[in-house]
Structure formats: structure tokens, C-alpha cells
């Protein structure tokens, strides 16, 4: 009897899971301390707020070399107790010119804590680009891809499969600045693979592609280090304790805390956090001294190729982070 109930329950759970109609998403990342926060946030929101389902992680060269990025993805999933999520390994180089990696988040990309983790789950054999294409077919119309690293993997998917973008529900890109006197330099994620950015911009349409430029995070999500360390960082969970270690190196480098990656994810999870969208003819300079600088011409929607998340509700975003990160990897789901 007990056994029958158990079997029925198992079948019910399996069927229910297979028929999960929640939106799906993939995070294409170069973890990186801020990528780690984005992934933790996604998993906690999925579990405790019945949020969209993170179906895979794809990796690429960026904050640190791709070998580290893959290892970091494994470690992050272990800490989050979500090693069921597959990792697909992607680009080790940019399409044309690969800038050298920075050690912004430490040499290993996660704050050089030296901690080792047993029992990590290896990445899949399938590569990131073909996985992106396969998932876009499996979840046609339901899948959002969010890039918070270089754009190499997505540019290759667009190039190999011209139908790729059309099958997505949406593509979110965290890269570039709105060029101004305050932000005269190329932004890191855009600069890592300039040609990849250009390929995507060429194929983008404003109903499918949203860009959140780092300049806008700097302006609207310009928090003090004191808040990061003594309010958000003081939450007593395993996830936040790890997150603090991952940002240990980077937090010493800047006077403020302005994190792009968790913000990009948040604007997808909670579109109401966006104050204003603008529509733009968006591209990137490929040649000359302006190489890597993103261009925007604000136009009406019909003439635009991307939607720009231009401003964010600062205090609502701050509260959102606190609301999500009060949960830990093993917190029970409350009803
Ligand atoms: C999934 O669930 C919905 C609503 O419960 C139902 O209408 C649909 O037929 C189910 N799909 C499959 C493939 O079981
Ligand atoms: C993107 O590429 C596909 C395939 O080449 C094409 O059908 C589509 O029109 C392109 N979209 C844009 C906006 O260029
Ligand atoms: C961030 O806040 C600091 C302190 O108020 C200010 O000096 C700086 O200009 C702000 N940065 C941006 C991009 O708004």
C-alpha cells in the first residue's frame, strides 16, 4: 500500500515536472563574482517565488579564462544545491580578437578563496552553441537567453542557425554603455568580443532583444559599499557568505558597488523594476580608436533593433535583492 502510494506520488511528481509550463531561461556567463550573484538570485527566485525555470548554464571566456568559468559554474551550483542544472562549455576565445582576461574578481574569477569543493558534477559533452540551438527548439517560444558575459556563444548560434533568435521568447544582453562623457570607454562585456556584439545587433529586433547597458547600472544601481557589505552582505546564509568571498577581491577595487549581472537577471525576472525603456538603433564600432564603443540612436519602436532598459527603480531593486537573498540554498519553500 505504502509502496503503491509512493510509486503514484513519484509518477505524479515526474509528470508534473515534465509539464512545468513556467518560462525557461539560460544564463550565458563568464563567472565571475557578479555572475555568481546572478545565478544564486535566479535559483532562489525560481524556488521561493515560483519564478522562471533556469534550464542550463553556458560558459565563455571573459572575467577569467573559460576553464575557470566552467569550474566556477560547478562550484556555484554546488553551493546552491542545484547540481541538477547542466553546464555546457562555450567559447575559449573571441571570434576575431581576444583581449587578455582580467583578474578583476581574482585570478580564479571568484575571489581566490582557495576553497576546494568535492563532488562537483562535470559539464556536459555537448558544447554551448549547439546546446543553445537545441534548447531554442525544445522550448520554442518559451526560452529566454540572458548573456552576462561576452557575446561569442550567442553570435555563433545566430550565425549557425539563422532561425535562432526567432525561436527565442527573448534575448537579454548585459553589455555596453550608453556612450557619454561619464562613460567614454568601451564596456568590458562588449569589448571582449566586438564582432560578436555586431553580429547580434545586425540580426536583432526590438521585440526580441533587450539590452541593459552597464552605464545605466552605474547610474541607477549605484550603491555604497557599506550597504553591500553591512546590509546585503550581513545576511546570515551560506549563499551570501560564499557570495561575499567571491567578491572579496573586486570590492576592494571600487568606491561604490554597481553590479551589472544580477541586475540584468532581475529585469527579466521582475520587469516591473524597469522605470523606462527606450528604443534604439544599436550597434558597435568595429574599427579605429572607437572600437568596442556601442552606438545608440534613440528612435521609435518600429525603427529600432533593440529595446534598452534605460532606467531602473533603485529602491525597489535594492529591496528585491534583500527579499530574495533572505533565503538560503536549503530553505524550505513556504506557501
Ligand atoms: C500540461 O498541463 C496543462 C494544464 O494542466 C494541460 O492542459 C496540458 O494538456 C498538459 N500537457 C501535457 C503535455 O501533459
Ligand atoms: C536575422 O537573420 C535571419 C536569417 O538570415 C533573417 O531571416 C532575419 O530577417 C534576420 N533579422 C534581421 C532583423 O536582420
Ligand atoms: C554614484 O554615487 C556617488 C556618490 O553619491 C557619486 O559621486 C557618483 O557620481 C555616482 N555615480 C553615478 C554614475 O551616478
PDB file of C-alpha atoms in Angstrom, residues 101-282:
ATOM      1  CA  UNK A 101      41.469  38.208 -19.251  1.00  0.00           C
ATOM      2  CA  UNK A 102      41.418  40.496 -16.255  1.00  0.00           C
ATOM      3  CA  UNK A 103      41.768  39.374 -12.688  1.00  0.00           C
ATOM      4  CA  UNK A 104      39.047  41.749 -11.602  1.00  0.00           C
ATOM      5  CA  UNK A 105      37.334  39.114  -9.442  1.00  0.00           C
ATOM      6  CA  UNK A 106      40.638  37.439  -8.583  1.00  0.00           C
ATOM      7  CA  UNK A 107      42.793  35.047 -10.609  1.00  0.00           C
ATOM      8  CA  UNK A 108      40.205  32.283 -10.379  1.00  0.00           C
ATOM      9  CA  UNK A 109      37.286  34.678 -11.046  1.00  0.00           C
ATOM     10  CA  UNK A 110      35.729  34.021  -7.638  1.00  0.00           C
ATOM     11  CA  UNK A 111      37.865  35.892  -5.146  1.00  0.00           C
ATOM     12  CA  UNK A 112      40.757  33.388  -4.816  1.00  0.00           C
ATOM     13  CA  UNK A 113      39.452  31.881  -1.590  1.00  0.00           C
ATOM     14  CA  UNK A 114      41.427  28.699  -2.232  1.00  0.00           C
ATOM     15  CA  UNK A 115      38.471  26.606  -1.131  1.00  0.00           C
ATOM     16  CA  UNK A 116      38.124  23.256  -2.835  1.00  0.00           C
ATOM     17  CA  UNK A 117      34.801  21.560  -3.315  1.00  0.00           C
ATOM     18  CA  UNK A 118      34.383  17.792  -3.540  1.00  0.00           C
ATOM     19  CA  UNK A 119      31.839  16.016  -5.730  1.00  0.00           C
ATOM     20  CA  UNK A 120      31.400  18.578  -8.470  1.00  0.00           C
ATOM     21  CA  UNK A 121      29.254  17.483 -11.406  1.00  0.00           C
ATOM     22  CA  UNK A 122      31.129  17.634 -14.724  1.00  0.00           C
ATOM     23  CA  UNK A 123      29.954  19.751 -17.631  1.00  0.00           C
ATOM     24  CA  UNK A 124      28.059  18.088 -20.467  1.00  0.00           C
ATOM     25  CA  UNK A 125      29.862  16.851 -23.573  1.00  0.00           C
ATOM     26  CA  UNK A 126      27.680  18.936 -25.863  1.00  0.00           C
ATOM     27  CA  UNK A 127      29.046  22.425 -26.458  1.00  0.00           C
ATOM     28  CA  UNK A 128      27.321  25.671 -25.508  1.00  0.00           C
ATOM     29  CA  UNK A 129      26.456  26.814 -29.035  1.00  0.00           C
ATOM     30  CA  UNK A 130      24.718  23.613 -30.069  1.00  0.00           C
ATOM     31  CA  UNK A 131      23.006  23.417 -26.667  1.00  0.00           C
ATOM     32  CA  UNK A 132      21.647  26.952 -27.122  1.00  0.00           C
ATOM     33  CA  UNK A 133      20.270  25.959 -30.520  1.00  0.00           C
ATOM     34  CA  UNK A 134      18.822  22.680 -29.212  1.00  0.00           C
ATOM     35  CA  UNK A 135      17.083  24.344 -26.256  1.00  0.00           C
ATOM     36  CA  UNK A 136      15.653  27.027 -28.560  1.00  0.00           C
ATOM     37  CA  UNK A 137      13.969  24.199 -30.480  1.00  0.00           C
ATOM     38  CA  UNK A 138      12.925  22.190 -27.439  1.00  0.00           C
ATOM     39  CA  UNK A 139      11.297  25.225 -25.804  1.00  0.00           C
ATOM     40  CA  UNK A 140      10.371  27.165 -28.907  1.00  0.00           C
ATOM     41  CA  UNK A 141       8.749  30.470 -27.990  1.00  0.00           C
ATOM     42  CA  UNK A 142       9.256  29.873 -24.240  1.00  0.00           C
ATOM     43  CA  UNK A 143      13.012  30.240 -23.823  1.00  0.00           C
ATOM     44  CA  UNK A 144      14.805  33.426 -22.794  1.00  0.00           C
ATOM     45  CA  UNK A 145      18.584  33.584 -23.113  1.00  0.00           C
ATOM     46  CA  UNK A 146      20.410  36.051 -20.878  1.00  0.00           C
ATOM     47  CA  UNK A 147      24.014  36.930 -21.665  1.00  0.00           C
ATOM     48  CA  UNK A 148      26.053  38.418 -18.845  1.00  0.00           C
ATOM     49  CA  UNK A 149      29.473  37.711 -20.339  1.00  0.00           C
ATOM     50  CA  UNK A 150      30.922  38.054 -23.805  1.00  0.00           C
ATOM     51  CA  UNK A 151      28.534  37.592 -26.727  1.00  0.00           C
ATOM     52  CA  UNK A 152      30.545  34.932 -28.564  1.00  0.00           C
ATOM     53  CA  UNK A 153      28.291  31.916 -27.925  1.00  0.00           C
ATOM     54  CA  UNK A 154      25.090  33.690 -28.920  1.00  0.00           C
ATOM     55  CA  UNK A 155      26.696  35.249 -32.015  1.00  0.00           C
ATOM     56  CA  UNK A 156      27.762  31.774 -33.128  1.00  0.00           C
ATOM     57  CA  UNK A 157      24.268  30.399 -32.506  1.00  0.00           C
ATOM     58  CA  UNK A 158      22.777  33.232 -34.586  1.00  0.00           C
ATOM     59  CA  UNK A 159      25.307  32.627 -37.367  1.00  0.00           C
ATOM     60  CA  UNK A 160      24.949  28.839 -37.481  1.00  0.00           C
ATOM     61  CA  UNK A 161      21.189  28.890 -37.181  1.00  0.00           C
ATOM     62  CA  UNK A 162      19.535  31.995 -38.640  1.00  0.00           C
ATOM     63  CA  UNK A 163      16.240  30.955 -37.039  1.00  0.00           C
ATOM     64  CA  UNK A 164      17.748  31.003 -33.540  1.00  0.00           C
ATOM     65  CA  UNK A 165      16.636  34.466 -32.400  1.00  0.00           C
ATOM     66  CA  UNK A 166      13.211  33.989 -33.928  1.00  0.00           C
ATOM     67  CA  UNK A 167      12.572  30.894 -31.799  1.00  0.00           C
ATOM     68  CA  UNK A 168      13.524  32.595 -28.535  1.00  0.00           C
ATOM     69  CA  UNK A 169      10.963  34.270 -26.391  1.00  0.00           C
ATOM     70  CA  UNK A 170      13.569  36.941 -25.685  1.00  0.00           C
ATOM     71  CA  UNK A 171      17.288  37.680 -25.527  1.00  0.00           C
ATOM     72  CA  UNK A 172      18.593  39.865 -22.688  1.00  0.00           C
ATOM     73  CA  UNK A 173      22.071  41.325 -23.063  1.00  0.00           C
ATOM     74  CA  UNK A 174      24.090  42.907 -20.278  1.00  0.00           C
ATOM     75  CA  UNK A 175      26.795  44.790 -22.193  1.00  0.00           C
ATOM     76  CA  UNK A 176      27.926  48.165 -23.496  1.00  0.00           C
ATOM     77  CA  UNK A 177      27.457  51.682 -22.206  1.00  0.00           C
ATOM     78  CA  UNK A 178      25.280  54.469 -23.432  1.00  0.00           C
ATOM     79  CA  UNK A 179      28.263  56.471 -24.566  1.00  0.00           C
ATOM     80  CA  UNK A 180      28.702  59.796 -22.785  1.00  0.00           C
ATOM     81  CA  UNK A 181      31.323  61.942 -21.116  1.00  0.00           C
ATOM     82  CA  UNK A 182      30.772  59.942 -17.945  1.00  0.00           C
ATOM     83  CA  UNK A 183      31.235  56.644 -19.835  1.00  0.00           C
ATOM     84  CA  UNK A 184      33.694  57.355 -22.665  1.00  0.00           C
ATOM     85  CA  UNK A 185      35.430  53.944 -22.706  1.00  0.00           C
ATOM     86  CA  UNK A 186      34.239  50.634 -24.178  1.00  0.00           C
ATOM     87  CA  UNK A 187      32.377  48.483 -21.663  1.00  0.00           C
ATOM     88  CA  UNK A 188      34.034  45.189 -20.697  1.00  0.00           C
ATOM     89  CA  UNK A 189      31.490  42.592 -21.923  1.00  0.00           C
ATOM     90  CA  UNK A 190      31.068  44.380 -25.261  1.00  0.00           C
ATOM     91  CA  UNK A 191      34.792  44.775 -25.705  1.00  0.00           C
ATOM     92  CA  UNK A 192      35.619  41.123 -25.027  1.00  0.00           C
ATOM     93  CA  UNK A 193      34.025  40.220 -28.364  1.00  0.00           C
ATOM     94  CA  UNK A 194      33.257  43.250 -30.507  1.00  0.00           C
ATOM     95  CA  UNK A 195      32.435  41.277 -33.661  1.00  0.00           C
ATOM     96  CA  UNK A 196      30.031  39.070 -31.728  1.00  0.00           C
ATOM     97  CA  UNK A 197      28.165  42.143 -30.478  1.00  0.00           C
ATOM     98  CA  UNK A 198      27.982  43.437 -34.051  1.00  0.00           C
ATOM     99  CA  UNK A 199      26.607  40.144 -35.422  1.00  0.00           C
ATOM    100  CA  UNK A 200      23.823  40.100 -32.854  1.00  0.00           C
ATOM    101  CA  UNK A 201      22.983  43.786 -33.378  1.00  0.00           C
ATOM    102  CA  UNK A 202      22.679  43.097 -37.116  1.00  0.00           C
ATOM    103  CA  UNK A 203      20.117  40.376 -36.505  1.00  0.00           C
ATOM    104  CA  UNK A 204      18.300  41.886 -33.535  1.00  0.00           C
ATOM    105  CA  UNK A 205      14.710  43.104 -33.480  1.00  0.00           C
ATOM    106  CA  UNK A 206      13.266  45.297 -30.751  1.00  0.00           C
ATOM    107  CA  UNK A 207      10.545  42.796 -29.853  1.00  0.00           C
ATOM    108  CA  UNK A 208      13.139  40.070 -29.162  1.00  0.00           C
ATOM    109  CA  UNK A 209      16.217  41.807 -27.778  1.00  0.00           C
ATOM    110  CA  UNK A 210      16.614  43.917 -24.623  1.00  0.00           C
ATOM    111  CA  UNK A 211      19.954  45.470 -23.700  1.00  0.00           C
ATOM    112  CA  UNK A 212      20.796  46.682 -20.214  1.00  0.00           C
ATOM    113  CA  UNK A 213      23.916  48.843 -20.579  1.00  0.00           C
ATOM    114  CA  UNK A 214      26.390  48.992 -17.708  1.00  0.00           C
ATOM    115  CA  UNK A 215      26.242  52.817 -17.774  1.00  0.00           C
ATOM    116  CA  UNK A 216      22.609  52.527 -16.623  1.00  0.00           C
ATOM    117  CA  UNK A 217      23.518  50.175 -13.779  1.00  0.00           C
ATOM    118  CA  UNK A 218      26.175  52.657 -12.715  1.00  0.00           C
ATOM    119  CA  UNK A 219      23.652  55.455 -12.729  1.00  0.00           C
ATOM    120  CA  UNK A 220      20.578  53.795 -11.213  1.00  0.00           C
ATOM    121  CA  UNK A 221      22.123  50.981  -9.168  1.00  0.00           C
ATOM    122  CA  UNK A 222      24.898  52.996  -7.599  1.00  0.00           C
ATOM    123  CA  UNK A 223      25.024  51.563  -4.077  1.00  0.00           C
ATOM    124  CA  UNK A 224      27.511  52.199  -1.314  1.00  0.00           C
ATOM    125  CA  UNK A 225      29.989  49.545  -0.335  1.00  0.00           C
ATOM    126  CA  UNK A 226      28.677  49.956   3.167  1.00  0.00           C
ATOM    127  CA  UNK A 227      25.237  48.759   2.018  1.00  0.00           C
ATOM    128  CA  UNK A 228      26.747  45.834   0.077  1.00  0.00           C
ATOM    129  CA  UNK A 229      28.958  44.726   2.947  1.00  0.00           C
ATOM    130  CA  UNK A 230      26.927  45.615   6.043  1.00  0.00           C
ATOM    131  CA  UNK A 231      23.341  45.144   4.869  1.00  0.00           C
ATOM    132  CA  UNK A 232      23.170  42.707   1.926  1.00  0.00           C
ATOM    133  CA  UNK A 233      26.460  41.081   2.934  1.00  0.00           C
ATOM    134  CA  UNK A 234      25.376  40.704   6.547  1.00  0.00           C
ATOM    135  CA  UNK A 235      22.563  38.284   5.720  1.00  0.00           C
ATOM    136  CA  UNK A 236      23.484  35.117   7.542  1.00  0.00           C
ATOM    137  CA  UNK A 237      23.120  32.439   4.849  1.00  0.00           C
ATOM    138  CA  UNK A 238      25.602  30.084   3.239  1.00  0.00           C
ATOM    139  CA  UNK A 239      24.861  31.634  -0.138  1.00  0.00           C
ATOM    140  CA  UNK A 240      25.636  35.193   0.987  1.00  0.00           C
ATOM    141  CA  UNK A 241      28.722  34.033   2.881  1.00  0.00           C
ATOM    142  CA  UNK A 242      30.034  32.458  -0.326  1.00  0.00           C
ATOM    143  CA  UNK A 243      28.991  35.465  -2.379  1.00  0.00           C
ATOM    144  CA  UNK A 244      30.968  37.741  -0.042  1.00  0.00           C
ATOM    145  CA  UNK A 245      34.074  35.609  -0.598  1.00  0.00           C
ATOM    146  CA  UNK A 246      33.556  35.679  -4.368  1.00  0.00           C
ATOM    147  CA  UNK A 247      33.522  39.494  -4.349  1.00  0.00           C
ATOM    148  CA  UNK A 248      36.305  39.890  -1.817  1.00  0.00           C
ATOM    149  CA  UNK A 249      38.889  40.959  -4.396  1.00  0.00           C
ATOM    150  CA  UNK A 250      36.612  43.168  -6.501  1.00  0.00           C
ATOM    151  CA  UNK A 251      35.045  45.005  -3.564  1.00  0.00           C
ATOM    152  CA  UNK A 252      38.454  46.408  -2.685  1.00  0.00           C
ATOM    153  CA  UNK A 253      38.811  47.971  -6.125  1.00  0.00           C
ATOM    154  CA  UNK A 254      35.879  50.362  -6.386  1.00  0.00           C
ATOM    155  CA  UNK A 255      34.473  53.139  -4.219  1.00  0.00           C
ATOM    156  CA  UNK A 256      30.867  52.024  -4.911  1.00  0.00           C
ATOM    157  CA  UNK A 257      29.010  48.759  -5.580  1.00  0.00           C
ATOM    158  CA  UNK A 258      27.474  48.776  -9.062  1.00  0.00           C
ATOM    159  CA  UNK A 259      26.814  45.235 -10.263  1.00  0.00           C
ATOM    160  CA  UNK A 260      25.546  44.628 -13.787  1.00  0.00           C
ATOM    161  CA  UNK A 261      24.919  40.870 -13.864  1.00  0.00           C
ATOM    162  CA  UNK A 262      22.368  40.395 -11.075  1.00  0.00           C
ATOM    163  CA  UNK A 263      20.550  43.466 -12.411  1.00  0.00           C
ATOM    164  CA  UNK A 264      20.173  42.040 -15.924  1.00  0.00           C
ATOM    165  CA  UNK A 265      18.635  38.872 -14.499  1.00  0.00           C
ATOM    166  CA  UNK A 266      16.370  40.880 -12.204  1.00  0.00           C
ATOM    167  CA  UNK A 267      14.950  42.946 -15.054  1.00  0.00           C
ATOM    168  CA  UNK A 268      13.949  39.695 -16.745  1.00  0.00           C
ATOM    169  CA  UNK A 269      12.522  38.149 -13.573  1.00  0.00           C
ATOM    170  CA  UNK A 270      10.786  41.341 -12.475  1.00  0.00           C
ATOM    171  CA  UNK A 271      10.073  43.589 -15.494  1.00  0.00           C
ATOM    172  CA  UNK A 272       8.211  45.973 -13.177  1.00  0.00           C
ATOM    173  CA  UNK A 273      11.614  47.019 -11.794  1.00  0.00           C
ATOM    174  CA  UNK A 274      12.269  48.841 -15.064  1.00  0.00           C
ATOM    175  CA  UNK A 275      11.345  52.517 -14.829  1.00  0.00           C
ATOM    176  CA  UNK A 276      11.720  53.315 -18.510  1.00  0.00           C
ATOM    177  CA  UNK A 277      12.527  51.524 -21.752  1.00  0.00           C
ATOM    178  CA  UNK A 278      13.827  53.337 -24.799  1.00  0.00           C
ATOM    179  CA  UNK A 279      14.089  52.024 -28.334  1.00  0.00           C
ATOM    180  CA  UNK A 280      17.330  52.301 -30.226  1.00  0.00           C
ATOM    181  CA  UNK A 281      19.211  51.649 -33.417  1.00  0.00           C
ATOM    182  CA  UNK A 282      22.042  49.945 -31.617  1.00  0.00           C
TER     183      UNK A 282
END
